[in-house]
């Protein structure tokens, strides 16, 4: 992915989120900054794909993109159907942070899984989970435990998101630990 495509991703996400959802944009910028830090772990094209997916992962929240109300699906459909983004980026956005579990809670599992199969690169998938789930809503750094707690507090334990995040928490923490271990092994500072 060339610098032009990376710039395109930032411009697209900023155009969709900066004005209408500034806090979401701050989170997205923090997730993208985390992805840049992980670049040496993934190297080359995979690092660029991670950064593009990181900056685009929440565009489905943009008011003009909301269709199903499920942001991974709405964002991925826009990236695929309107922006013609690279398939790897689209599939990462669609499945970020164990979205398939939330899709199940929303009755959208077959749509998400059918349209956007999980990318077959476990470290890349884990890296996006790591970046998203160790970044606060305001773009700062946090732990995955604190982030899960913050999401539960914001949405409530009995909400769709609350039920999803409780189910996904062990998998989220596992992804974070795998990325940390890979970073230690590769001598990459997180």
PDB file of C-alpha atoms in Angstrom:
ATOM      1  CA  UNK A   1       0.000   0.000   0.000  1.00  0.00           C
ATOM      2  CA  UNK A   2       1.614   3.219  -1.145  1.00  0.00           C
ATOM      3  CA  UNK A   3       1.753   6.487   0.779  1.00  0.00           C
ATOM      4  CA  UNK A   4      -0.935   7.781  -1.567  1.00  0.00           C
ATOM      5  CA  UNK A   5      -3.313   5.031  -0.386  1.00  0.00           C
ATOM      6  CA  UNK A   6      -2.408   5.668   3.246  1.00  0.00           C
ATOM      7  CA  UNK A   7      -3.104   9.387   2.755  1.00  0.00           C
ATOM      8  CA  UNK A   8      -6.402   8.450   1.078  1.00  0.00           C
ATOM      9  CA  UNK A   9      -7.408   6.396   4.124  1.00  0.00           C
ATOM     10  CA  UNK A  10      -6.663   9.246   6.534  1.00  0.00           C
ATOM     11  CA  UNK A  11      -8.474  11.761   4.343  1.00  0.00           C
ATOM     12  CA  UNK A  12     -11.522   9.520   4.000  1.00  0.00           C
ATOM     13  CA  UNK A  13     -11.765   8.766   7.721  1.00  0.00           C
ATOM     14  CA  UNK A  14     -11.146  12.375   8.710  1.00  0.00           C
ATOM     15  CA  UNK A  15     -13.741  13.614   6.253  1.00  0.00           C
ATOM     16  CA  UNK A  16     -16.334  11.223   7.638  1.00  0.00           C
ATOM     17  CA  UNK A  17     -15.584  11.520  11.357  1.00  0.00           C
ATOM     18  CA  UNK A  18     -13.694  14.699  12.290  1.00  0.00           C
ATOM     19  CA  UNK A  19     -16.615  17.113  12.206  1.00  0.00           C
ATOM     20  CA  UNK A  20     -19.604  14.872  12.920  1.00  0.00           C
ATOM     21  CA  UNK A  21     -17.975  12.616  15.541  1.00  0.00           C
ATOM     22  CA  UNK A  22     -14.835  14.335  16.888  1.00  0.00           C
ATOM     23  CA  UNK A  23     -14.387  11.960  19.828  1.00  0.00           C
ATOM     24  CA  UNK A  24     -14.641   8.954  17.516  1.00  0.00           C
ATOM     25  CA  UNK A  25     -12.075  10.647  15.261  1.00  0.00           C
ATOM     26  CA  UNK A  26      -9.749  11.113  18.255  1.00  0.00           C
ATOM     27  CA  UNK A  27     -10.086   7.403  19.066  1.00  0.00           C
ATOM     28  CA  UNK A  28      -9.432   6.495  15.439  1.00  0.00           C
ATOM     29  CA  UNK A  29      -6.290   8.627  15.313  1.00  0.00           C
ATOM     30  CA  UNK A  30      -5.056   6.927  18.489  1.00  0.00           C
ATOM     31  CA  UNK A  31      -5.714   3.489  16.988  1.00  0.00           C
ATOM     32  CA  UNK A  32      -3.804   4.505  13.837  1.00  0.00           C
ATOM     33  CA  UNK A  33      -0.874   5.810  15.920  1.00  0.00           C
ATOM     34  CA  UNK A  34      -0.751   2.443  17.681  1.00  0.00           C
ATOM     35  CA  UNK A  35      -0.731   0.704  14.296  1.00  0.00           C
ATOM     36  CA  UNK A  36       2.263   2.814  13.217  1.00  0.00           C
ATOM     37  CA  UNK A  37       4.113   1.693  16.367  1.00  0.00           C
ATOM     38  CA  UNK A  38       3.407  -1.924  15.416  1.00  0.00           C
ATOM     39  CA  UNK A  39       4.742  -1.398  11.892  1.00  0.00           C
ATOM     40  CA  UNK A  40       8.154  -2.974  12.595  1.00  0.00           C
ATOM     41  CA  UNK A  41       6.423  -6.108  13.873  1.00  0.00           C
ATOM     42  CA  UNK A  42       4.440  -6.622  10.658  1.00  0.00           C
ATOM     43  CA  UNK A  43       6.777  -4.993   8.123  1.00  0.00           C
ATOM     44  CA  UNK A  44       6.081  -3.744   4.625  1.00  0.00           C
ATOM     45  CA  UNK A  45       2.687  -4.223   3.036  1.00  0.00           C
ATOM     46  CA  UNK A  46       1.142  -5.820   6.141  1.00  0.00           C
ATOM     47  CA  UNK A  47       2.126  -2.802   8.242  1.00  0.00           C
ATOM     48  CA  UNK A  48       0.509  -0.470   5.711  1.00  0.00           C
ATOM     49  CA  UNK A  49      -2.665  -2.589   5.627  1.00  0.00           C
ATOM     50  CA  UNK A  50      -2.852  -2.477   9.432  1.00  0.00           C
ATOM     51  CA  UNK A  51      -2.491   1.298   9.518  1.00  0.00           C
ATOM     52  CA  UNK A  52      -5.118   1.822   6.810  1.00  0.00           C
ATOM     53  CA  UNK A  53      -7.562  -0.532   8.569  1.00  0.00           C
ATOM     54  CA  UNK A  54      -6.844   1.182  11.893  1.00  0.00           C
ATOM     55  CA  UNK A  55      -7.711   4.629  10.590  1.00  0.00           C
ATOM     56  CA  UNK A  56     -10.786   3.292   8.764  1.00  0.00           C
ATOM     57  CA  UNK A  57     -12.091   0.798  11.342  1.00  0.00           C
ATOM     58  CA  UNK A  58     -14.845   3.050  12.750  1.00  0.00           C
ATOM     59  CA  UNK A  59     -16.030   4.919   9.646  1.00  0.00           C
ATOM     60  CA  UNK A  60     -19.291   2.945   9.816  1.00  0.00           C
ATOM     61  CA  UNK A  61     -20.309   5.224  12.698  1.00  0.00           C
ATOM     62  CA  UNK A  62     -20.376   8.220  10.328  1.00  0.00           C
ATOM     63  CA  UNK A  63     -24.002   9.370  10.123  1.00  0.00           C
ATOM     64  CA  UNK A  64     -24.113   9.282   6.342  1.00  0.00           C
ATOM     65  CA  UNK A  65     -22.877   5.660   6.231  1.00  0.00           C
ATOM     66  CA  UNK A  66     -25.258   4.177   8.803  1.00  0.00           C
ATOM     67  CA  UNK A  67     -27.456   1.549   7.173  1.00  0.00           C
ATOM     68  CA  UNK A  68     -27.724  -1.525   9.413  1.00  0.00           C
ATOM     69  CA  UNK A  69     -26.592   0.347  12.533  1.00  0.00           C
ATOM     70  CA  UNK A  70     -23.707  -2.112  12.895  1.00  0.00           C
ATOM     71  CA  UNK A  71     -20.621  -0.031  12.205  1.00  0.00           C
ATOM     72  CA  UNK A  72     -18.200  -2.786  11.071  1.00  0.00           C
ATOM     73  CA  UNK A  73     -20.647  -3.948   8.412  1.00  0.00           C
ATOM     74  CA  UNK A  74     -21.716  -0.458   7.321  1.00  0.00           C
ATOM     75  CA  UNK A  75     -18.100   0.730   7.112  1.00  0.00           C
ATOM     76  CA  UNK A  76     -16.882  -2.342   5.227  1.00  0.00           C
ATOM     77  CA  UNK A  77     -19.710  -2.119   2.708  1.00  0.00           C
ATOM     78  CA  UNK A  78     -18.852   1.510   2.025  1.00  0.00           C
ATOM     79  CA  UNK A  79     -15.180   0.677   1.618  1.00  0.00           C
ATOM     80  CA  UNK A  80     -15.970  -2.201  -0.750  1.00  0.00           C
ATOM     81  CA  UNK A  81     -18.869  -0.764  -2.759  1.00  0.00           C
ATOM     82  CA  UNK A  82     -18.095   2.952  -2.924  1.00  0.00           C
ATOM     83  CA  UNK A  83     -14.378   3.337  -2.258  1.00  0.00           C
ATOM     84  CA  UNK A  84     -13.149   0.073  -3.855  1.00  0.00           C
ATOM     85  CA  UNK A  85     -10.615  -0.288  -1.047  1.00  0.00           C
ATOM     86  CA  UNK A  86      -8.166  -3.214  -0.940  1.00  0.00           C
ATOM     87  CA  UNK A  87      -9.892  -6.429   0.136  1.00  0.00           C
ATOM     88  CA  UNK A  88      -7.534  -7.007   3.064  1.00  0.00           C
ATOM     89  CA  UNK A  89      -8.380  -3.588   4.521  1.00  0.00           C
ATOM     90  CA  UNK A  90     -12.117  -4.109   3.979  1.00  0.00           C
ATOM     91  CA  UNK A  91     -12.081  -7.524   5.664  1.00  0.00           C
ATOM     92  CA  UNK A  92     -10.104  -6.201   8.640  1.00  0.00           C
ATOM     93  CA  UNK A  93     -12.558  -3.325   9.089  1.00  0.00           C
ATOM     94  CA  UNK A  94     -15.538  -5.695   8.821  1.00  0.00           C
ATOM     95  CA  UNK A  95     -14.152  -8.081  11.432  1.00  0.00           C
ATOM     96  CA  UNK A  96     -12.285  -5.771  13.783  1.00  0.00           C
ATOM     97  CA  UNK A  97     -12.262  -6.588  17.474  1.00  0.00           C
ATOM     98  CA  UNK A  98     -14.320  -9.774  17.179  1.00  0.00           C
ATOM     99  CA  UNK A  99     -17.181  -8.087  15.342  1.00  0.00           C
ATOM    100  CA  UNK A 100     -18.581 -11.482  14.389  1.00  0.00           C
ATOM    101  CA  UNK A 101     -19.678 -11.971  18.010  1.00  0.00           C
ATOM    102  CA  UNK A 102     -21.495  -8.633  18.010  1.00  0.00           C
ATOM    103  CA  UNK A 103     -22.996  -9.432  14.614  1.00  0.00           C
ATOM    104  CA  UNK A 104     -24.431 -12.570  16.173  1.00  0.00           C
ATOM    105  CA  UNK A 105     -26.035 -10.500  18.955  1.00  0.00           C
ATOM    106  CA  UNK A 106     -27.586  -8.287  16.262  1.00  0.00           C
ATOM    107  CA  UNK A 107     -28.795 -11.098  14.019  1.00  0.00           C
ATOM    108  CA  UNK A 108     -26.243 -10.133  11.330  1.00  0.00           C
ATOM    109  CA  UNK A 109     -23.729 -12.954  11.672  1.00  0.00           C
ATOM    110  CA  UNK A 110     -24.528 -14.647   8.356  1.00  0.00           C
ATOM    111  CA  UNK A 111     -24.383 -11.330   6.489  1.00  0.00           C
ATOM    112  CA  UNK A 112     -21.027 -10.336   7.973  1.00  0.00           C
ATOM    113  CA  UNK A 113     -19.437 -13.764   7.631  1.00  0.00           C
ATOM    114  CA  UNK A 114     -20.828 -14.286   4.139  1.00  0.00           C
ATOM    115  CA  UNK A 115     -19.748 -10.945   2.739  1.00  0.00           C
ATOM    116  CA  UNK A 116     -16.498 -10.490   4.637  1.00  0.00           C
ATOM    117  CA  UNK A 117     -14.694 -13.676   5.697  1.00  0.00           C
ATOM    118  CA  UNK A 118     -12.115 -13.285   8.425  1.00  0.00           C
ATOM    119  CA  UNK A 119      -8.680 -12.513   7.045  1.00  0.00           C
ATOM    120  CA  UNK A 120      -6.336 -15.514   7.219  1.00  0.00           C
ATOM    121  CA  UNK A 121      -3.486 -13.601   8.888  1.00  0.00           C
ATOM    122  CA  UNK A 122      -3.832 -14.117  12.659  1.00  0.00           C
ATOM    123  CA  UNK A 123      -1.105 -11.641  13.666  1.00  0.00           C
ATOM    124  CA  UNK A 124      -2.609  -8.895  11.504  1.00  0.00           C
ATOM    125  CA  UNK A 125      -6.077  -9.584  12.935  1.00  0.00           C
ATOM    126  CA  UNK A 126      -4.693  -9.583  16.494  1.00  0.00           C
ATOM    127  CA  UNK A 127      -2.748  -6.388  15.825  1.00  0.00           C
ATOM    128  CA  UNK A 128      -5.913  -4.466  14.921  1.00  0.00           C
ATOM    129  CA  UNK A 129      -7.653  -5.823  18.036  1.00  0.00           C
ATOM    130  CA  UNK A 130      -4.629  -4.735  20.079  1.00  0.00           C
ATOM    131  CA  UNK A 131      -4.685  -1.217  18.634  1.00  0.00           C
ATOM    132  CA  UNK A 132      -8.442  -0.762  19.036  1.00  0.00           C
ATOM    133  CA  UNK A 133      -8.747  -2.297  22.481  1.00  0.00           C
ATOM    134  CA  UNK A 134      -5.770  -0.514  24.039  1.00  0.00           C
ATOM    135  CA  UNK A 135      -6.924   2.940  22.880  1.00  0.00           C
ATOM    136  CA  UNK A 136      -9.385   5.060  24.855  1.00  0.00           C
ATOM    137  CA  UNK A 137     -12.354   6.835  23.270  1.00  0.00           C
ATOM    138  CA  UNK A 138     -10.231  10.005  23.360  1.00  0.00           C
ATOM    139  CA  UNK A 139      -7.229   8.422  21.642  1.00  0.00           C
ATOM    140  CA  UNK A 140      -5.040   7.766  24.686  1.00  0.00           C
ATOM    141  CA  UNK A 141      -3.396   4.488  25.685  1.00  0.00           C
ATOM    142  CA  UNK A 142      -5.060   2.058  28.086  1.00  0.00           C
ATOM    143  CA  UNK A 143      -5.154  -1.631  28.933  1.00  0.00           C
ATOM    144  CA  UNK A 144      -7.603  -4.032  27.346  1.00  0.00           C
ATOM    145  CA  UNK A 145      -9.110  -4.664  30.789  1.00  0.00           C
ATOM    146  CA  UNK A 146      -9.778  -0.958  31.312  1.00  0.00           C
ATOM    147  CA  UNK A 147     -11.128  -0.618  27.771  1.00  0.00           C
ATOM    148  CA  UNK A 148     -13.574  -3.499  28.189  1.00  0.00           C
ATOM    149  CA  UNK A 149     -14.688  -1.968  31.495  1.00  0.00           C
ATOM    150  CA  UNK A 150     -15.139   1.438  29.870  1.00  0.00           C
ATOM    151  CA  UNK A 151     -17.274  -0.059  27.088  1.00  0.00           C
ATOM    152  CA  UNK A 152     -19.433  -1.919  29.615  1.00  0.00           C
ATOM    153  CA  UNK A 153     -19.863   1.286  31.607  1.00  0.00           C
ATOM    154  CA  UNK A 154     -20.790   3.304  28.541  1.00  0.00           C
ATOM    155  CA  UNK A 155     -23.275   0.880  27.003  1.00  0.00           C
ATOM    156  CA  UNK A 156     -24.503  -1.115  30.008  1.00  0.00           C
ATOM    157  CA  UNK A 157     -24.072  -4.817  30.662  1.00  0.00           C
ATOM    158  CA  UNK A 158     -27.468  -5.815  29.248  1.00  0.00           C
ATOM    159  CA  UNK A 159     -27.201  -3.854  25.984  1.00  0.00           C
ATOM    160  CA  UNK A 160     -26.277  -5.532  22.700  1.00  0.00           C
ATOM    161  CA  UNK A 161     -22.778  -4.072  22.982  1.00  0.00           C
ATOM    162  CA  UNK A 162     -22.535  -5.031  26.648  1.00  0.00           C
ATOM    163  CA  UNK A 163     -23.464  -8.647  25.939  1.00  0.00           C
ATOM    164  CA  UNK A 164     -21.034  -8.747  23.034  1.00  0.00           C
ATOM    165  CA  UNK A 165     -18.090  -7.250  24.912  1.00  0.00           C
ATOM    166  CA  UNK A 166     -18.547  -9.620  27.858  1.00  0.00           C
ATOM    167  CA  UNK A 167     -18.459 -12.582  25.445  1.00  0.00           C
ATOM    168  CA  UNK A 168     -15.527 -11.154  23.487  1.00  0.00           C
ATOM    169  CA  UNK A 169     -13.403 -10.082  26.471  1.00  0.00           C
ATOM    170  CA  UNK A 170     -11.373 -13.313  26.795  1.00  0.00           C
ATOM    171  CA  UNK A 171     -10.611 -13.302  23.062  1.00  0.00           C
ATOM    172  CA  UNK A 172      -9.723  -9.588  23.154  1.00  0.00           C
ATOM    173  CA  UNK A 173      -7.306 -10.098  26.044  1.00  0.00           C
ATOM    174  CA  UNK A 174      -5.828 -13.105  24.232  1.00  0.00           C
ATOM    175  CA  UNK A 175      -5.172 -11.025  21.116  1.00  0.00           C
ATOM    176  CA  UNK A 176      -3.516  -8.324  23.192  1.00  0.00           C
ATOM    177  CA  UNK A 177      -1.265 -10.859  24.916  1.00  0.00           C
ATOM    178  CA  UNK A 178      -0.280 -12.495  21.609  1.00  0.00           C
ATOM    179  CA  UNK A 179       0.711  -9.124  20.142  1.00  0.00           C
ATOM    180  CA  UNK A 180       2.700  -8.234  23.261  1.00  0.00           C
ATOM    181  CA  UNK A 181       4.520 -11.587  23.112  1.00  0.00           C
ATOM    182  CA  UNK A 182       5.270 -11.184  19.410  1.00  0.00           C
ATOM    183  CA  UNK A 183       6.562  -7.668  20.041  1.00  0.00           C
ATOM    184  CA  UNK A 184       8.883  -8.870  22.816  1.00  0.00           C
ATOM    185  CA  UNK A 185      10.159 -11.661  20.601  1.00  0.00           C
ATOM    186  CA  UNK A 186      10.786  -9.229  17.732  1.00  0.00           C
ATOM    187  CA  UNK A 187      12.221  -6.550  20.049  1.00  0.00           C
ATOM    188  CA  UNK A 188       9.506  -4.049  19.033  1.00  0.00           C
ATOM    189  CA  UNK A 189       8.613  -1.391  21.612  1.00  0.00           C
ATOM    190  CA  UNK A 190       4.891  -0.952  22.087  1.00  0.00           C
TER     191      UNK A 190
END
